[in-house]
Amino acid sequence: MQRRFSQLDVFTDRPLRGNPLAVVHDADGLSDAQMAAFARWTNLSETTFLLPPTDAAADYRVRIFTPGGELPFAGHPTLGSCHAWLSAGGQARGEGQVVQQCEVGLVRIRRDGTRLAFAAPPLRRTGAADAAVRTQLATCLRVNVSSLRAVQWVDNGPGWVAALLPDAAAVLALKPDFGAMGALKVGVVGPYPDGGECRYEVRAFVPGLSVPEDPVTGSLNAGLALWLIDAGLAPPAYLASQGTELGRAGRVHVRRIGADTWIGGDVCPVVAGTVVL
């Protein structure tokens, strides 16, 4: 069966500089095995499948797959899937916001100027990591434990644990030992000097995938924002850079408005067509 297909670049306003996403529209009738097989075939960090919602409060439902399995939530697939759904004629029920249904629950998405932004979902696990995790992170990042200013769980579905380093230069200099990470999914953040374009540099390491460093990661940036802003370590609005070491130029726009923390980014369509599934 032929199905509409989109491939987009997320968290960039220039194609080929962000994080690519494959989207299969009208995915009704596909089995779990077919979705998983197609995600392995695209070999992107994530492939999504758009479906009718089963929750009356949602506008559409999305299932999110990596080459290794399904995720309950991910950030760049949320923005990219919403952009694809809107571009295909999707009409939101509510005024000014789109509501996405995924395994983690309902995620609100709004227009933020020319870009989309999603409301950071609540953390499933938070709090400071214990000494054993700190030691493991220092080992796999090949840094001294003393250089980890803080290590915090920021898990909103994928399982992130995050380390705050002294500065962006330390983040960019990392040469991780992926074997030493074990099952950890590791985010690293460090501040830039005042006065530059971006406030932070972010990197995301996911051992076991064909591409163990994710170019630009919405779920990690959402977890980092909740942690850093709540702890007084970041201002309520900032711009983060990610993907620099991979030759990308990802830009993640963070803004706290009232009780909500919005994670925004541009989306560039790159491929449009059909797939036979």
PDB file of C-alpha atoms in Angstrom:
ATOM      1  CA  MET A   1       0.000   0.000   0.000  1.00  0.00           C
ATOM      2  CA  GLN A   2       1.290   3.460  -0.885  1.00  0.00           C
ATOM      3  CA  ARG A   3       1.432   5.937   1.982  1.00  0.00           C
ATOM      4  CA  ARG A   4       2.436   9.591   2.066  1.00  0.00           C
ATOM      5  CA  PHE A   5       6.010  10.087   3.283  1.00  0.00           C
ATOM      6  CA  SER A   6       7.959  13.120   4.494  1.00  0.00           C
ATOM      7  CA  GLN A   7      11.555  13.572   5.538  1.00  0.00           C
ATOM      8  CA  LEU A   8      12.369  16.761   7.400  1.00  0.00           C
ATOM      9  CA  ASP A   9      15.297  18.454   9.076  1.00  0.00           C
ATOM     10  CA  VAL A  10      14.458  19.614  12.611  1.00  0.00           C
ATOM     11  CA  PHE A  11      15.994  22.322  14.820  1.00  0.00           C
ATOM     12  CA  THR A  12      17.470  24.170  11.865  1.00  0.00           C
ATOM     13  CA  ASP A  13      16.365  26.770   9.320  1.00  0.00           C
ATOM     14  CA  ARG A  14      18.896  25.400   6.803  1.00  0.00           C
ATOM     15  CA  PRO A  15      18.410  21.911   5.330  1.00  0.00           C
ATOM     16  CA  LEU A  16      21.048  19.300   6.242  1.00  0.00           C
ATOM     17  CA  ARG A  17      22.204  21.156   9.378  1.00  0.00           C
ATOM     18  CA  GLY A  18      19.764  19.752  11.983  1.00  0.00           C
ATOM     19  CA  ASN A  19      18.410  16.321  12.888  1.00  0.00           C
ATOM     20  CA  PRO A  20      16.571  14.400  10.145  1.00  0.00           C
ATOM     21  CA  LEU A  21      13.225  12.722  10.748  1.00  0.00           C
ATOM     22  CA  ALA A  22      11.245  10.304   8.584  1.00  0.00           C
ATOM     23  CA  VAL A  23       7.442  10.511   8.847  1.00  0.00           C
ATOM     24  CA  VAL A  24       4.942   7.985   7.498  1.00  0.00           C
ATOM     25  CA  HIS A  25       1.457   9.482   7.180  1.00  0.00           C
ATOM     26  CA  ASP A  26      -1.795   7.513   7.413  1.00  0.00           C
ATOM     27  CA  ALA A  27      -0.060   4.644   9.183  1.00  0.00           C
ATOM     28  CA  ASP A  28      -3.276   2.813  10.133  1.00  0.00           C
ATOM     29  CA  GLY A  29      -2.965  -0.904   9.499  1.00  0.00           C
ATOM     30  CA  LEU A  30       0.793  -1.132   9.996  1.00  0.00           C
ATOM     31  CA  SER A  31       1.881  -3.682  12.574  1.00  0.00           C
ATOM     32  CA  ASP A  32       4.450  -3.050  15.280  1.00  0.00           C
ATOM     33  CA  ALA A  33       6.850  -5.275  13.348  1.00  0.00           C
ATOM     34  CA  GLN A  34       6.378  -3.292  10.132  1.00  0.00           C
ATOM     35  CA  MET A  35       6.972   0.011  11.900  1.00  0.00           C
ATOM     36  CA  ALA A  36      10.104  -1.320  13.601  1.00  0.00           C
ATOM     37  CA  ALA A  37      11.393  -2.766  10.331  1.00  0.00           C
ATOM     38  CA  PHE A  38      10.892   0.505   8.459  1.00  0.00           C
ATOM     39  CA  ALA A  39      12.660   2.450  11.228  1.00  0.00           C
ATOM     40  CA  ARG A  40      15.614   0.066  10.944  1.00  0.00           C
ATOM     41  CA  TRP A  41      15.580   0.567   7.171  1.00  0.00           C
ATOM     42  CA  THR A  42      15.607   4.378   7.303  1.00  0.00           C
ATOM     43  CA  ASN A  43      18.408   4.084   9.918  1.00  0.00           C
ATOM     44  CA  LEU A  44      17.683   7.584  11.204  1.00  0.00           C
ATOM     45  CA  SER A  45      17.703   8.367  14.906  1.00  0.00           C
ATOM     46  CA  GLU A  46      13.885   8.387  14.752  1.00  0.00           C
ATOM     47  CA  THR A  47      11.082   7.504  12.344  1.00  0.00           C
ATOM     48  CA  THR A  48       7.479   8.366  13.202  1.00  0.00           C
ATOM     49  CA  PHE A  49       4.070   7.060  12.177  1.00  0.00           C
ATOM     50  CA  LEU A  50       0.989   9.312  12.176  1.00  0.00           C
ATOM     51  CA  LEU A  51      -2.301   7.771  13.306  1.00  0.00           C
ATOM     52  CA  PRO A  52      -5.789   8.918  14.325  1.00  0.00           C
ATOM     53  CA  PRO A  53      -5.942   9.788  18.044  1.00  0.00           C
ATOM     54  CA  THR A  54      -7.566   7.487  20.571  1.00  0.00           C
ATOM     55  CA  ASP A  55      -7.849  10.337  23.105  1.00  0.00           C
ATOM     56  CA  ALA A  56     -10.616  12.823  22.341  1.00  0.00           C
ATOM     57  CA  ALA A  57      -8.402  15.696  23.519  1.00  0.00           C
ATOM     58  CA  ALA A  58      -5.710  14.959  20.893  1.00  0.00           C
ATOM     59  CA  ASP A  59      -5.473  16.100  17.281  1.00  0.00           C
ATOM     60  CA  TYR A  60      -3.343  13.178  16.106  1.00  0.00           C
ATOM     61  CA  ARG A  61      -1.388  10.253  17.527  1.00  0.00           C
ATOM     62  CA  VAL A  62       2.247   9.471  16.814  1.00  0.00           C
ATOM     63  CA  ARG A  63       4.388   6.413  17.390  1.00  0.00           C
ATOM     64  CA  ILE A  64       8.123   7.010  17.555  1.00  0.00           C
ATOM     65  CA  PHE A  65      10.709   4.382  16.630  1.00  0.00           C
ATOM     66  CA  THR A  66      14.502   4.321  16.659  1.00  0.00           C
ATOM     67  CA  PRO A  67      16.344   1.573  14.763  1.00  0.00           C
ATOM     68  CA  GLY A  68      16.444  -0.236  18.108  1.00  0.00           C
ATOM     69  CA  GLY A  69      12.831   0.067  19.252  1.00  0.00           C
ATOM     70  CA  GLU A  70       9.955   2.344  20.242  1.00  0.00           C
ATOM     71  CA  LEU A  71      10.222   5.482  22.398  1.00  0.00           C
ATOM     72  CA  PRO A  72       7.431   6.900  24.578  1.00  0.00           C
ATOM     73  CA  PHE A  73       8.472  10.459  23.717  1.00  0.00           C
ATOM     74  CA  ALA A  74      11.121  12.341  21.759  1.00  0.00           C
ATOM     75  CA  GLY A  75      11.479  16.022  20.981  1.00  0.00           C
ATOM     76  CA  HIS A  76      12.616  16.429  17.403  1.00  0.00           C
ATOM     77  CA  PRO A  77      10.061  13.804  16.260  1.00  0.00           C
ATOM     78  CA  THR A  78       7.369  15.835  18.038  1.00  0.00           C
ATOM     79  CA  LEU A  79       8.182  19.049  16.154  1.00  0.00           C
ATOM     80  CA  GLY A  80       8.812  17.264  12.852  1.00  0.00           C
ATOM     81  CA  SER A  81       5.669  15.130  13.073  1.00  0.00           C
ATOM     82  CA  CYS A  82       3.529  18.156  13.903  1.00  0.00           C
ATOM     83  CA  HIS A  83       4.994  20.082  10.956  1.00  0.00           C
ATOM     84  CA  ALA A  84       4.315  17.113   8.642  1.00  0.00           C
ATOM     85  CA  TRP A  85       0.754  16.724   9.970  1.00  0.00           C
ATOM     86  CA  LEU A  86      -0.014  20.420   9.488  1.00  0.00           C
ATOM     87  CA  SER A  87       1.569  20.463   6.015  1.00  0.00           C
ATOM     88  CA  ALA A  88      -0.647  17.526   5.010  1.00  0.00           C
ATOM     89  CA  GLY A  89      -3.757  19.536   5.933  1.00  0.00           C
ATOM     90  CA  GLY A  90      -4.150  18.705   9.610  1.00  0.00           C
ATOM     91  CA  GLN A  91      -6.492  21.061  11.470  1.00  0.00           C
ATOM     92  CA  ALA A  92      -6.200  21.488  15.224  1.00  0.00           C
ATOM     93  CA  ARG A  93      -9.392  21.254  17.269  1.00  0.00           C
ATOM     94  CA  GLY A  94      -8.285  23.956  19.705  1.00  0.00           C
ATOM     95  CA  GLU A  95      -7.350  27.566  19.186  1.00  0.00           C
ATOM     96  CA  GLY A  96      -3.639  28.254  18.772  1.00  0.00           C
ATOM     97  CA  GLN A  97      -2.310  24.852  19.850  1.00  0.00           C
ATOM     98  CA  VAL A  98      -1.960  21.357  18.460  1.00  0.00           C
ATOM     99  CA  VAL A  99      -2.273  18.420  20.858  1.00  0.00           C
ATOM    100  CA  GLN A 100      -0.171  15.347  20.087  1.00  0.00           C
ATOM    101  CA  GLN A 101      -0.893  11.970  21.629  1.00  0.00           C
ATOM    102  CA  CYS A 102       2.069   9.655  22.229  1.00  0.00           C
ATOM    103  CA  GLU A 103       2.959   6.991  24.749  1.00  0.00           C
ATOM    104  CA  VAL A 104       4.046   9.546  27.353  1.00  0.00           C
ATOM    105  CA  GLY A 105       0.602  11.194  27.138  1.00  0.00           C
ATOM    106  CA  LEU A 106      -0.637  14.434  25.579  1.00  0.00           C
ATOM    107  CA  VAL A 107       1.952  16.982  24.420  1.00  0.00           C
ATOM    108  CA  ARG A 108       0.911  20.538  23.547  1.00  0.00           C
ATOM    109  CA  ILE A 109       2.560  22.253  20.565  1.00  0.00           C
ATOM    110  CA  ARG A 110       2.236  25.923  19.652  1.00  0.00           C
ATOM    111  CA  ARG A 111       3.517  28.270  17.009  1.00  0.00           C
ATOM    112  CA  ASP A 112       6.382  30.416  18.289  1.00  0.00           C
ATOM    113  CA  GLY A 113       6.771  32.960  15.506  1.00  0.00           C
ATOM    114  CA  THR A 114       7.918  31.048  12.433  1.00  0.00           C
ATOM    115  CA  ARG A 115       8.770  27.907  14.404  1.00  0.00           C
ATOM    116  CA  LEU A 116       6.966  25.286  16.468  1.00  0.00           C
ATOM    117  CA  ALA A 117       7.511  24.673  20.177  1.00  0.00           C
ATOM    118  CA  PHE A 118       6.329  21.865  22.447  1.00  0.00           C
ATOM    119  CA  ALA A 119       5.585  22.068  26.161  1.00  0.00           C
ATOM    120  CA  ALA A 120       8.230  20.087  28.029  1.00  0.00           C
ATOM    121  CA  PRO A 121       6.514  17.047  29.552  1.00  0.00           C
ATOM    122  CA  PRO A 122       6.947  16.281  33.255  1.00  0.00           C
ATOM    123  CA  LEU A 123      10.060  14.370  34.239  1.00  0.00           C
ATOM    124  CA  ARG A 124       9.535  10.700  35.005  1.00  0.00           C
ATOM    125  CA  ARG A 125      12.745  10.637  37.008  1.00  0.00           C
ATOM    126  CA  THR A 126      14.604  13.559  38.494  1.00  0.00           C
ATOM    127  CA  GLY A 127      17.052  14.346  41.270  1.00  0.00           C
ATOM    128  CA  ALA A 128      20.813  14.126  41.651  1.00  0.00           C
ATOM    129  CA  ALA A 129      22.488  10.941  40.426  1.00  0.00           C
ATOM    130  CA  ASP A 130      24.321   8.841  42.995  1.00  0.00           C
ATOM    131  CA  ALA A 131      28.093   8.493  43.327  1.00  0.00           C
ATOM    132  CA  ALA A 132      28.221   5.322  41.240  1.00  0.00           C
ATOM    133  CA  VAL A 133      26.544   7.023  38.276  1.00  0.00           C
ATOM    134  CA  ARG A 134      28.798  10.084  38.645  1.00  0.00           C
ATOM    135  CA  THR A 135      31.856   7.830  38.574  1.00  0.00           C
ATOM    136  CA  GLN A 136      30.545   5.946  35.538  1.00  0.00           C
ATOM    137  CA  LEU A 137      29.875   9.214  33.712  1.00  0.00           C
ATOM    138  CA  ALA A 138      33.357  10.529  34.457  1.00  0.00           C
ATOM    139  CA  THR A 139      34.805   7.283  33.104  1.00  0.00           C
ATOM    140  CA  CYS A 140      32.755   7.192  29.908  1.00  0.00           C
ATOM    141  CA  LEU A 141      33.242  10.914  29.238  1.00  0.00           C
ATOM    142  CA  ARG A 142      36.986  10.574  29.992  1.00  0.00           C
ATOM    143  CA  VAL A 143      36.973  13.473  32.471  1.00  0.00           C
ATOM    144  CA  ASN A 144      37.754  13.877  36.161  1.00  0.00           C
ATOM    145  CA  VAL A 145      34.814  13.490  38.527  1.00  0.00           C
ATOM    146  CA  SER A 146      35.671  16.945  39.884  1.00  0.00           C
ATOM    147  CA  SER A 147      34.895  18.501  36.488  1.00  0.00           C
ATOM    148  CA  LEU A 148      31.261  17.366  36.706  1.00  0.00           C
ATOM    149  CA  ARG A 149      29.617  20.414  38.262  1.00  0.00           C
ATOM    150  CA  ALA A 150      26.369  18.455  38.680  1.00  0.00           C
ATOM    151  CA  VAL A 151      24.867  15.171  37.500  1.00  0.00           C
ATOM    152  CA  GLN A 152      21.078  14.934  37.368  1.00  0.00           C
ATOM    153  CA  TRP A 153      18.389  12.563  36.109  1.00  0.00           C
ATOM    154  CA  VAL A 154      16.278  14.413  33.513  1.00  0.00           C
ATOM    155  CA  ASP A 155      14.223  11.501  32.219  1.00  0.00           C
ATOM    156  CA  ASN A 156      11.039  12.435  30.358  1.00  0.00           C
ATOM    157  CA  GLY A 157      10.729   9.106  28.559  1.00  0.00           C
ATOM    158  CA  PRO A 158      14.019   8.153  26.846  1.00  0.00           C
ATOM    159  CA  GLY A 159      15.921   7.810  30.176  1.00  0.00           C
ATOM    160  CA  TRP A 160      18.355  10.745  30.154  1.00  0.00           C
ATOM    161  CA  VAL A 161      20.972  11.406  32.801  1.00  0.00           C
ATOM    162  CA  ALA A 162      22.741  14.752  32.355  1.00  0.00           C
ATOM    163  CA  ALA A 163      26.083  16.216  33.352  1.00  0.00           C
ATOM    164  CA  LEU A 164      26.834  19.928  33.672  1.00  0.00           C
ATOM    165  CA  LEU A 165      30.433  20.738  32.656  1.00  0.00           C
ATOM    166  CA  PRO A 166      32.301  24.001  33.397  1.00  0.00           C
ATOM    167  CA  ASP A 167      31.922  25.432  29.897  1.00  0.00           C
ATOM    168  CA  ALA A 168      30.984  24.791  26.276  1.00  0.00           C
ATOM    169  CA  ALA A 169      34.604  24.199  25.299  1.00  0.00           C
ATOM    170  CA  ALA A 170      34.755  21.221  27.675  1.00  0.00           C
ATOM    171  CA  VAL A 171      31.583  19.829  26.091  1.00  0.00           C
ATOM    172  CA  LEU A 172      32.977  20.187  22.570  1.00  0.00           C
ATOM    173  CA  ALA A 173      36.271  18.544  23.567  1.00  0.00           C
ATOM    174  CA  LEU A 174      34.662  15.286  24.772  1.00  0.00           C
ATOM    175  CA  LYS A 175      35.779  12.022  23.156  1.00  0.00           C
ATOM    176  CA  PRO A 176      33.470   9.537  24.887  1.00  0.00           C
ATOM    177  CA  ASP A 177      34.055   5.878  25.602  1.00  0.00           C
ATOM    178  CA  PHE A 178      30.695   4.534  24.450  1.00  0.00           C
ATOM    179  CA  GLY A 179      31.435   1.049  25.712  1.00  0.00           C
ATOM    180  CA  ALA A 180      31.758   2.375  29.254  1.00  0.00           C
ATOM    181  CA  MET A 181      28.302   3.994  29.121  1.00  0.00           C
ATOM    182  CA  GLY A 182      26.547   0.641  29.310  1.00  0.00           C
ATOM    183  CA  ALA A 183      22.807   1.281  29.131  1.00  0.00           C
ATOM    184  CA  LEU A 184      23.026   4.964  30.115  1.00  0.00           C
ATOM    185  CA  LYS A 185      21.708   7.661  27.782  1.00  0.00           C
ATOM    186  CA  VAL A 186      23.929  10.623  28.528  1.00  0.00           C
ATOM    187  CA  GLY A 187      23.352  14.331  27.985  1.00  0.00           C
ATOM    188  CA  VAL A 188      26.085  16.909  28.533  1.00  0.00           C
ATOM    189  CA  VAL A 189      25.700  20.680  28.754  1.00  0.00           C
ATOM    190  CA  GLY A 190      28.112  23.569  29.295  1.00  0.00           C
ATOM    191  CA  PRO A 191      27.738  27.364  29.126  1.00  0.00           C
ATOM    192  CA  TYR A 192      29.244  29.679  26.531  1.00  0.00           C
ATOM    193  CA  PRO A 193      30.807  32.998  27.577  1.00  0.00           C
ATOM    194  CA  ASP A 194      28.350  35.871  27.847  1.00  0.00           C
ATOM    195  CA  GLY A 195      27.609  37.826  24.706  1.00  0.00           C
ATOM    196  CA  GLY A 196      27.562  35.014  22.141  1.00  0.00           C
ATOM    197  CA  GLU A 197      24.703  33.730  20.017  1.00  0.00           C
ATOM    198  CA  CYS A 198      24.038  30.689  22.204  1.00  0.00           C
ATOM    199  CA  ARG A 199      23.948  30.285  25.958  1.00  0.00           C
ATOM    200  CA  TYR A 200      24.797  26.553  26.055  1.00  0.00           C
ATOM    201  CA  GLU A 201      26.365  23.761  24.024  1.00  0.00           C
ATOM    202  CA  VAL A 202      24.619  20.397  24.362  1.00  0.00           C
ATOM    203  CA  ARG A 203      25.630  16.885  23.324  1.00  0.00           C
ATOM    204  CA  ALA A 204      23.635  13.637  23.538  1.00  0.00           C
ATOM    205  CA  PHE A 205      25.218  10.178  23.617  1.00  0.00           C
ATOM    206  CA  VAL A 206      23.173   7.017  23.053  1.00  0.00           C
ATOM    207  CA  PRO A 207      25.401   3.925  22.921  1.00  0.00           C
ATOM    208  CA  GLY A 208      24.096   0.964  20.985  1.00  0.00           C
ATOM    209  CA  LEU A 209      22.670   2.959  18.075  1.00  0.00           C
ATOM    210  CA  SER A 210      24.286   3.000  14.648  1.00  0.00           C
ATOM    211  CA  VAL A 211      24.939   6.717  15.238  1.00  0.00           C
ATOM    212  CA  PRO A 212      25.800   6.907  18.964  1.00  0.00           C
ATOM    213  CA  GLU A 213      25.728  10.719  19.130  1.00  0.00           C
ATOM    214  CA  ASP A 214      22.369  12.307  18.376  1.00  0.00           C
ATOM    215  CA  PRO A 215      22.689  15.517  16.324  1.00  0.00           C
ATOM    216  CA  VAL A 216      19.987  17.616  18.036  1.00  0.00           C
ATOM    217  CA  THR A 217      17.808  16.270  20.831  1.00  0.00           C
ATOM    218  CA  GLY A 218      14.515  17.838  21.866  1.00  0.00           C
ATOM    219  CA  SER A 219      13.731  15.481  24.746  1.00  0.00           C
ATOM    220  CA  LEU A 220      17.158  16.028  26.329  1.00  0.00           C
ATOM    221  CA  ASN A 221      16.922  19.800  25.915  1.00  0.00           C
ATOM    222  CA  ALA A 222      13.450  19.697  27.490  1.00  0.00           C
ATOM    223  CA  GLY A 223      14.763  17.801  30.509  1.00  0.00           C
ATOM    224  CA  LEU A 224      17.796  20.068  30.784  1.00  0.00           C
ATOM    225  CA  ALA A 225      15.600  23.171  30.657  1.00  0.00           C
ATOM    226  CA  LEU A 226      13.370  21.981  33.503  1.00  0.00           C
ATOM    227  CA  TRP A 227      16.410  21.155  35.628  1.00  0.00           C
ATOM    228  CA  LEU A 228      18.567  24.194  34.878  1.00  0.00           C
ATOM    229  CA  ILE A 229      15.821  26.822  35.080  1.00  0.00           C
ATOM    230  CA  ASP A 230      14.238  25.357  38.219  1.00  0.00           C
ATOM    231  CA  ALA A 231      17.670  25.161  39.888  1.00  0.00           C
ATOM    232  CA  GLY A 232      18.496  28.769  39.011  1.00  0.00           C
ATOM    233  CA  LEU A 233      21.357  27.641  36.768  1.00  0.00           C
ATOM    234  CA  ALA A 234      19.815  29.039  33.562  1.00  0.00           C
ATOM    235  CA  PRO A 235      17.701  32.091  32.681  1.00  0.00           C
ATOM    236  CA  PRO A 236      14.026  31.593  31.780  1.00  0.00           C
ATOM    237  CA  ALA A 237      14.790  32.043  28.067  1.00  0.00           C
ATOM    238  CA  TYR A 238      17.905  30.965  26.194  1.00  0.00           C
ATOM    239  CA  LEU A 239      19.246  29.464  22.963  1.00  0.00           C
ATOM    240  CA  ALA A 240      21.153  26.176  22.974  1.00  0.00           C
ATOM    241  CA  SER A 241      23.475  24.866  20.276  1.00  0.00           C
ATOM    242  CA  GLN A 242      23.836  21.164  19.490  1.00  0.00           C
ATOM    243  CA  GLY A 243      25.478  19.098  16.761  1.00  0.00           C
ATOM    244  CA  THR A 244      28.560  21.289  16.347  1.00  0.00           C
ATOM    245  CA  GLU A 245      31.002  18.387  16.566  1.00  0.00           C
ATOM    246  CA  LEU A 246      28.962  16.488  13.953  1.00  0.00           C
ATOM    247  CA  GLY A 247      29.047  19.327  11.436  1.00  0.00           C
ATOM    248  CA  ARG A 248      25.475  20.367  12.210  1.00  0.00           C
ATOM    249  CA  ALA A 249      24.117  23.701  13.434  1.00  0.00           C
ATOM    250  CA  GLY A 250      21.164  22.765  15.606  1.00  0.00           C
ATOM    251  CA  ARG A 251      19.450  25.575  17.496  1.00  0.00           C
ATOM    252  CA  VAL A 252      17.025  24.892  20.347  1.00  0.00           C
ATOM    253  CA  HIS A 253      14.920  27.819  21.597  1.00  0.00           C
ATOM    254  CA  VAL A 254      13.910  27.508  25.272  1.00  0.00           C
ATOM    255  CA  ARG A 255      11.366  29.770  26.939  1.00  0.00           C
ATOM    256  CA  ARG A 256       9.609  29.538  30.322  1.00  0.00           C
ATOM    257  CA  ILE A 257       6.149  31.112  30.183  1.00  0.00           C
ATOM    258  CA  GLY A 258       4.167  30.787  33.382  1.00  0.00           C
ATOM    259  CA  ALA A 259       4.131  27.131  34.418  1.00  0.00           C
ATOM    260  CA  ASP A 260       5.171  25.890  30.960  1.00  0.00           C
ATOM    261  CA  THR A 261       8.633  25.435  29.509  1.00  0.00           C
ATOM    262  CA  TRP A 262       8.542  25.557  25.705  1.00  0.00           C
ATOM    263  CA  ILE A 263      11.144  23.870  23.502  1.00  0.00           C
ATOM    264  CA  GLY A 264      11.146  25.363  20.022  1.00  0.00           C
ATOM    265  CA  GLY A 265      12.902  24.864  16.732  1.00  0.00           C
ATOM    266  CA  ASP A 266      12.634  25.427  13.004  1.00  0.00           C
ATOM    267  CA  VAL A 267      11.696  22.588  10.656  1.00  0.00           C
ATOM    268  CA  CYS A 268      12.832  22.279   7.007  1.00  0.00           C
ATOM    269  CA  PRO A 269      11.076  19.879   4.603  1.00  0.00           C
ATOM    270  CA  VAL A 270      13.653  17.957   2.567  1.00  0.00           C
ATOM    271  CA  VAL A 271      11.921  14.945   0.946  1.00  0.00           C
ATOM    272  CA  ALA A 272       8.259  14.452   0.011  1.00  0.00           C
ATOM    273  CA  GLY A 273       6.753  11.422  -1.703  1.00  0.00           C
ATOM    274  CA  THR A 274       5.259   8.014  -1.002  1.00  0.00           C
ATOM    275  CA  VAL A 275       6.448   4.750   0.465  1.00  0.00           C
ATOM    276  CA  VAL A 276       5.095   1.266  -0.150  1.00  0.00           C
ATOM    277  CA  LEU A 277       4.312  -0.396   3.191  1.00  0.00           C
TER     278      LEU A 277
END
